[in-house]
Amino acid sequence: MNDMAWTIDIDRDTISKAALARADHAPLRAGEVRVRVDSYAMTANNITYAVFGKPAGLFGNDQGYWDFFAERDAPARLPVWGFATVIESAAEGIAPGDRFYGYYPMASHAVLSAGKVGAGGFTDITPRRTSLPPIYNQYQRIEALPDYRADHHDYWPIFRPLFLTGWLIADQFEDEGDYGADQILIASASSKTAIGLGFALAQRAGPRPVSIGLTSKANVAALAAQGIYDRVIAYDDIASLDAAAPSAFVDMAGNGAVTRAVHGHFGDALKVSIIVGKSHWDAKADAAALAGPERQGFFAPGRSQKRVGDWGAAGFGQRIAEAWLGFMAVAPRIARIDRREGSAAALDAYREMLSGRADPAAGILVVP
């Protein structure tokens, strides 16, 4: 496989079927730019994108994550977060050598249709993308990012989108009076989104619920040592918690057994149950009714749009920048960078994340 021009095609119906394919370098049309993907992250979040690749109602229309980078009659292309450099431009205001942070396909190159070009970046206006959440279609010039620091570069793809999701969940809890809960149980607590949530909760001024990270027994000591959560317990010890304590549950991975254990133990004392991700994509659904509240989904783009409406784009950006720079003071001790290079390594990273074999303490950074 020529590492200079490749993509990874995924079966739309069976996400475990993925293969390397040669990339097509067709001539650019007016307004388009061709970028070389410099680096991107492979995380459990990307598996959630694959699970919801086909339309699932998330976007309020008949589109899913597969619609970002492929037409319906083509193989699926997995969205990833990363950095890219323009190598060819037919768009006014964008030149070869310009670098952008944003949403790209899992590939060595991408063609984007640039609109609303300005000093800060541009918006992809490919027709199928205009009805998808705006947060995914924005490409930001590295030089225009107020909270970008060169020594944080590799952490941006790995942590930034997931930290933002965790921060937004914490913001929703505060906005909703914590749903009346005295403690928040966070499943898959070693995941990066969960760590973002735990960190954001800890930064709150004044009274707040206790944060309890739930993880496998083997991870308890190491996760507790990070100091992100007030408490860390094993999944096997959920029953040791006070069943009468008003509680909230945030599920980062869609693990049915853990969900049933939490709902069964707390029952009506569980004030809210929120599911964020679906990295346990192959777990069998449990059709039996759960005790306690009905589960509800959390959709980060929707929450972002609400806060942009509340605070304005500049106000929203300022809050995120302050929180991110605070988090970056601790991120390097939480996760090491696992750097992978080339097309074969990219495919292996996807398969590794899909299988659950990836080390949660490592952030996989793919360099095409």
Coordinates of C-alpha atoms in Angstrom, one line a residue:
M1 CA 0.0 0.0 0.0
N2 CA 1.3 3.4 -0.9
D3 CA 1.4 5.4 2.3
M4 CA 1.3 8.6 0.4
A5 CA -2.3 8.2 -0.7
W6 CA -4.5 5.7 1.2
T7 CA -7.8 5.4 3.1
I8 CA -9.4 2.8 5.2
D9 CA -12.8 1.6 3.9
I10 CA -15.3 0.2 6.5
D11 CA -18.3 -1.9 5.8
R12 CA -21.4 0.2 6.7
D13 CA -23.2 -2.8 8.2
T14 CA -20.3 -4.6 9.9
I15 CA -17.8 -2.2 11.4
S16 CA -15.3 -5.0 12.1
K17 CA -14.8 -5.3 8.3
A18 CA -12.2 -2.7 7.4
A19 CA -9.5 -2.7 4.7
L20 CA -6.9 -0.4 3.2
A21 CA -7.7 1.2 -0.1
R22 CA -5.9 3.5 -2.5
A23 CA -7.0 7.1 -2.3
D24 CA -8.3 8.9 -5.4
H25 CA -6.7 12.2 -6.2
A26 CA -9.2 13.7 -8.6
P27 CA -8.7 17.3 -9.7
L28 CA -10.0 19.9 -7.3
R29 CA -13.2 21.9 -8.1
A30 CA -13.5 25.6 -7.3
G31 CA -13.6 26.2 -3.6
E32 CA -12.0 22.9 -2.7
V33 CA -8.8 22.2 -0.8
R34 CA -6.7 19.0 -0.6
V35 CA -5.0 18.4 2.8
R36 CA -2.4 15.9 4.0
V37 CA -3.5 14.5 7.3
D38 CA -0.5 15.0 9.6
S39 CA -1.8 13.2 12.7
Y40 CA -5.0 12.1 14.3
A41 CA -6.2 10.2 17.4
M42 CA -7.8 6.8 17.6
T43 CA -9.9 6.5 20.7
A44 CA -13.0 4.8 22.0
N45 CA -14.9 7.9 20.8
N46 CA -14.2 6.9 17.2
I47 CA -15.8 3.5 17.8
T48 CA -18.9 5.3 18.9
Y49 CA -18.9 7.2 15.6
A50 CA -18.7 3.9 13.8
V51 CA -21.5 2.4 15.8
F52 CA -23.7 5.4 14.9
G53 CA -22.4 5.6 11.4
K54 CA -25.8 4.8 10.0
P55 CA -28.7 7.1 10.8
A56 CA -29.8 6.7 14.4
G57 CA -31.7 9.9 15.1
L58 CA -28.7 11.6 16.8
F59 CA -28.8 14.5 14.3
G60 CA -32.5 14.9 14.1
N61 CA -32.6 13.8 10.5
D62 CA -31.8 10.7 8.4
Q63 CA -28.0 11.2 8.6
G64 CA -25.3 9.5 10.6
Y65 CA -21.5 9.7 11.0
W66 CA -20.9 7.9 7.7
D67 CA -22.4 10.9 6.0
F68 CA -19.4 13.2 6.8
F69 CA -16.9 11.7 4.4
A70 CA -18.7 9.4 2.0
E71 CA -21.7 9.3 -0.2
R72 CA -24.3 6.6 0.6
D73 CA -23.2 4.3 -2.3
A74 CA -19.5 4.3 -1.2
P75 CA -17.7 2.5 1.6
A76 CA -17.8 4.2 5.0
R77 CA -15.0 6.5 6.1
L78 CA -14.5 6.9 9.9
P79 CA -14.3 10.5 11.2
V80 CA -11.3 11.3 13.4
W81 CA -9.9 14.5 15.0
G82 CA -6.5 15.7 14.1
F83 CA -4.3 18.2 12.3
A84 CA -3.7 18.6 8.5
T85 CA -1.7 20.7 6.1
V86 CA -3.1 22.1 2.9
I87 CA -1.1 20.7 -0.1
E88 CA -3.3 22.1 -2.9
S89 CA -6.0 24.8 -2.9
A90 CA -8.7 26.0 -5.2
A91 CA -10.2 28.2 -2.5
E92 CA -9.6 31.9 -2.1
G93 CA -8.0 32.7 1.2
I94 CA -6.4 29.3 1.8
A95 CA -2.9 28.5 0.6
P96 CA -0.7 25.4 0.5
G97 CA 1.1 25.1 3.8
D98 CA -1.8 26.4 5.9
R99 CA -2.5 24.1 8.8
F100 CA -5.8 23.3 10.4
Y101 CA -7.2 21.4 13.4
G102 CA -10.5 19.6 12.8
Y103 CA -12.5 16.6 11.6
Y104 CA -11.0 14.4 9.0
P105 CA -11.5 10.9 7.5
M106 CA -9.3 8.1 8.7
A107 CA -7.0 8.5 5.7
S108 CA -3.7 10.0 4.5
H109 CA -5.5 12.8 2.6
A110 CA -8.8 14.5 2.3
V111 CA -10.7 17.0 0.1
L112 CA -12.8 19.6 1.8
S113 CA -15.1 22.3 0.4
A114 CA -14.2 25.6 2.0
G115 CA -16.8 28.2 2.8
K116 CA -16.8 31.2 5.2
V117 CA -13.0 31.4 4.9
G118 CA -11.5 33.8 7.4
A119 CA -8.5 34.5 9.6
G120 CA -9.7 31.8 12.0
G121 CA -10.3 29.1 9.5
F122 CA -13.2 27.9 7.4
T123 CA -16.4 25.7 7.3
D124 CA -16.8 22.7 5.1
I125 CA -19.8 23.3 3.0
T126 CA -20.0 20.0 1.1
P127 CA -23.8 19.7 0.5
R128 CA -24.3 16.5 2.6
R129 CA -22.5 18.1 5.6
T130 CA -24.5 21.3 5.7
S131 CA -27.3 19.5 7.6
L132 CA -24.9 17.9 10.1
P133 CA -23.9 19.5 13.4
P134 CA -21.8 22.7 12.8
I135 CA -19.2 21.8 15.4
Y136 CA -17.9 19.0 13.2
N137 CA -17.6 21.1 10.1
Q138 CA -15.3 23.9 11.4
Y139 CA -11.6 23.8 10.6
Q140 CA -9.5 26.1 12.7
R141 CA -6.1 27.6 11.8
I142 CA -3.5 26.5 14.3
E143 CA -2.2 30.1 14.6
A144 CA -5.7 31.3 15.5
L145 CA -6.4 28.9 18.4
P146 CA -6.1 31.0 21.5
D147 CA -5.3 28.0 23.8
Y148 CA -3.0 26.1 21.4
R149 CA 0.5 25.6 22.8
A150 CA 3.2 23.8 20.7
D151 CA 4.1 21.5 23.6
H152 CA 0.5 20.4 23.8
H153 CA 0.3 19.6 20.1
D154 CA -0.1 15.8 20.3
Y155 CA -2.6 16.0 23.1
W156 CA -5.0 18.0 21.0
P157 CA -6.3 15.1 18.8
I158 CA -6.2 12.7 21.7
F159 CA -7.8 14.7 24.5
R160 CA -9.4 17.9 23.2
P161 CA -12.7 16.6 21.7
L162 CA -13.1 14.1 24.6
F163 CA -12.2 16.7 27.3
L164 CA -14.8 19.0 25.7
T165 CA -17.5 16.3 25.9
G166 CA -16.6 15.7 29.6
W167 CA -16.6 19.4 30.3
L168 CA -20.0 19.8 28.7
I169 CA -21.5 16.9 30.7
A170 CA -20.2 18.6 33.9
D171 CA -21.7 21.9 32.7
Q172 CA -25.1 20.2 32.1
F173 CA -25.0 18.7 35.6
E174 CA -24.4 22.1 37.2
D175 CA -27.1 23.7 34.9
E176 CA -29.6 21.1 36.1
G177 CA -28.8 21.4 39.8
D178 CA -27.0 18.0 39.6
Y179 CA -30.4 16.4 39.1
G180 CA -30.7 16.3 42.9
A181 CA -27.8 13.8 43.2
D182 CA -25.3 13.7 46.0
Q183 CA -22.9 11.5 44.1
I184 CA -22.1 10.9 40.4
L185 CA -21.1 7.4 39.3
I186 CA -18.9 7.5 36.2
A187 CA -18.5 4.2 34.4
S188 CA -15.4 3.4 32.2
A189 CA -13.7 5.9 34.5
S190 CA -10.3 5.4 32.8
S191 CA -11.7 6.7 29.5
K192 CA -10.6 10.1 28.4
T193 CA -14.1 11.5 28.3
A194 CA -14.7 10.3 31.9
I195 CA -11.4 11.9 33.0
G196 CA -12.5 15.2 31.4
L197 CA -15.8 15.0 33.3
G198 CA -14.1 14.1 36.6
F199 CA -11.6 17.0 36.2
A200 CA -14.3 19.5 35.3
L201 CA -16.4 18.4 38.4
A202 CA -13.4 18.9 40.6
Q203 CA -12.9 22.5 39.4
R204 CA -16.4 23.6 40.5
A205 CA -16.6 26.2 43.2
G206 CA -18.9 25.6 46.1
P207 CA -20.8 22.4 47.0
R208 CA -21.0 19.7 44.4
P209 CA -21.7 15.9 44.2
V210 CA -19.0 13.4 45.1
S211 CA -17.5 11.9 41.9
I212 CA -17.1 8.1 42.0
G213 CA -15.1 6.5 39.2
L214 CA -16.1 2.9 38.3
T215 CA -13.5 0.7 36.7
S216 CA -12.2 -2.8 36.6
K217 CA -10.6 -4.1 39.7
A218 CA -7.2 -4.2 38.1
N219 CA -7.3 -0.5 37.3
V220 CA -8.6 0.8 40.7
A221 CA -5.2 1.6 42.3
A222 CA -3.7 3.3 39.3
L223 CA -6.8 5.4 38.6
A224 CA -7.2 6.4 42.2
A225 CA -3.6 7.6 42.3
Q226 CA -4.3 10.1 39.5
G227 CA -6.5 12.1 41.9
I228 CA -9.2 12.8 39.2
Y229 CA -12.1 11.4 41.2
D230 CA -13.1 11.7 44.8
R231 CA -13.4 7.9 45.0
V232 CA -12.6 5.0 42.7
I233 CA -14.2 1.6 43.1
A234 CA -14.4 -1.6 41.1
Y235 CA -17.5 -2.6 39.2
D236 CA -17.7 -5.7 41.5
D237 CA -18.0 -3.3 44.5
I238 CA -21.0 -1.3 43.3
A239 CA -23.2 -3.1 45.8
S240 CA -21.0 -1.7 48.7
L241 CA -22.3 1.8 48.0
D242 CA -25.2 3.3 50.0
A243 CA -28.3 2.3 48.0
A244 CA -30.3 5.1 49.5
A245 CA -27.9 7.9 48.5
P246 CA -29.4 10.2 45.8
S247 CA -27.2 9.3 42.8
A248 CA -26.5 10.0 39.1
F249 CA -25.0 7.6 36.6
V250 CA -22.9 8.5 33.6
D251 CA -22.1 5.6 31.3
M252 CA -19.2 6.2 28.9
A253 CA -19.2 2.9 27.1
G254 CA -22.6 1.3 27.0
N255 CA -21.7 -1.7 29.2
G256 CA -25.0 -3.5 29.8
A257 CA -23.9 -5.4 32.9
V258 CA -22.6 -2.3 34.6
T259 CA -25.8 -0.4 33.8
R260 CA -27.9 -3.2 35.2
A261 CA -25.8 -3.4 38.4
V262 CA -26.1 0.4 39.0
H263 CA -29.8 0.6 38.2
G264 CA -30.6 -2.5 40.2
H265 CA -28.7 -1.4 43.3
F266 CA -30.0 2.2 43.5
G267 CA -33.4 1.9 42.0
D268 CA -35.5 5.0 42.6
A269 CA -32.5 6.7 44.4
L270 CA -31.0 7.0 40.9
K271 CA -32.0 10.5 39.8
V272 CA -30.6 10.3 36.3
S273 CA -28.9 7.8 34.0
I274 CA -27.0 9.2 31.1
I275 CA -25.3 7.3 28.3
V276 CA -22.5 9.0 26.4
G277 CA -20.7 6.5 24.3
K278 CA -21.0 3.0 22.8
S279 CA -17.5 1.6 22.7
H280 CA -18.9 -1.7 23.9
W281 CA -20.4 -1.9 20.4
D282 CA -20.7 -5.7 20.4
A283 CA -22.4 -6.1 23.8
K284 CA -25.8 -7.7 23.6
A285 CA -28.7 -5.4 24.5
D286 CA -30.7 -6.4 27.6
A287 CA -34.3 -6.0 26.8
A288 CA -35.5 -6.4 30.4
A289 CA -36.8 -3.2 32.1
L290 CA -34.3 -1.4 34.3
A291 CA -35.1 -0.2 37.8
G292 CA -35.0 3.5 38.3
P293 CA -35.1 6.3 35.7
E294 CA -35.2 5.9 31.9
R295 CA -31.8 6.3 30.3
Q296 CA -31.1 9.4 28.4
G297 CA -28.5 10.2 25.8
F298 CA -26.0 13.0 25.9
F299 CA -25.1 14.6 22.6
A300 CA -22.1 17.0 22.9
P301 CA -22.8 19.0 19.6
G302 CA -26.3 19.8 20.9
R303 CA -25.0 21.0 24.2
S304 CA -22.3 23.0 22.5
Q305 CA -24.9 24.7 20.3
K306 CA -27.0 25.6 23.4
R307 CA -24.0 27.2 25.2
V308 CA -23.0 29.1 22.1
G309 CA -26.5 30.5 22.1
D310 CA -26.3 31.3 25.8
W311 CA -22.9 32.8 25.9
G312 CA -22.0 33.6 22.3
A313 CA -19.3 32.0 20.4
A314 CA -16.5 34.1 22.0
G315 CA -17.8 33.5 25.5
F316 CA -18.1 29.7 24.9
G317 CA -14.6 29.6 23.4
Q318 CA -13.1 31.6 26.3
R319 CA -14.6 29.2 28.9
I320 CA -13.3 26.1 27.0
A321 CA -9.9 27.6 26.6
E322 CA -9.5 28.3 30.3
A323 CA -10.7 24.9 31.2
W324 CA -8.4 23.2 28.6
L325 CA -5.3 25.0 29.7
G326 CA -6.0 24.0 33.3
F327 CA -6.4 20.4 32.2
M328 CA -3.2 20.4 30.3
A329 CA -1.3 21.0 33.5
V330 CA -2.2 17.4 34.5
A331 CA -2.8 15.6 31.1
P332 CA 0.8 14.5 30.5
R333 CA 0.8 12.5 33.7
I334 CA -2.5 10.9 32.9
A335 CA -1.8 9.5 29.4
R336 CA 1.4 8.7 27.4
I337 CA 1.4 9.1 23.7
D338 CA 1.5 5.9 21.7
R339 CA 2.6 7.0 18.2
R340 CA 1.8 4.8 15.2
E341 CA 3.1 5.6 11.7
G342 CA 1.8 4.5 8.2
S343 CA -1.2 2.9 6.7
A344 CA -0.8 -0.6 8.2
A345 CA -0.3 0.8 11.7
A346 CA -3.5 3.0 11.2
L347 CA -5.6 -0.1 10.3
D348 CA -4.1 -2.0 13.2
A349 CA -4.9 0.9 15.6
Y350 CA -8.6 0.8 14.5
R351 CA -8.8 -2.9 14.9
E352 CA -7.1 -2.7 18.3
M353 CA -9.6 -0.1 19.6
L354 CA -12.5 -2.0 18.1
S355 CA -11.4 -5.2 20.0
G356 CA -11.0 -3.4 23.3
R357 CA -7.3 -4.3 23.5
A358 CA -6.1 -0.7 23.6
D359 CA -4.3 0.5 26.7
P360 CA -6.5 3.1 28.4
A361 CA -3.5 4.8 29.8
A362 CA -2.1 5.4 26.3
G363 CA -3.3 7.9 23.7
I364 CA -3.0 6.4 20.2
L365 CA -1.7 9.1 17.8
V366 CA -1.6 8.0 14.2
V367 CA 0.8 9.7 11.8
P368 CA -0.3 8.8 8.3

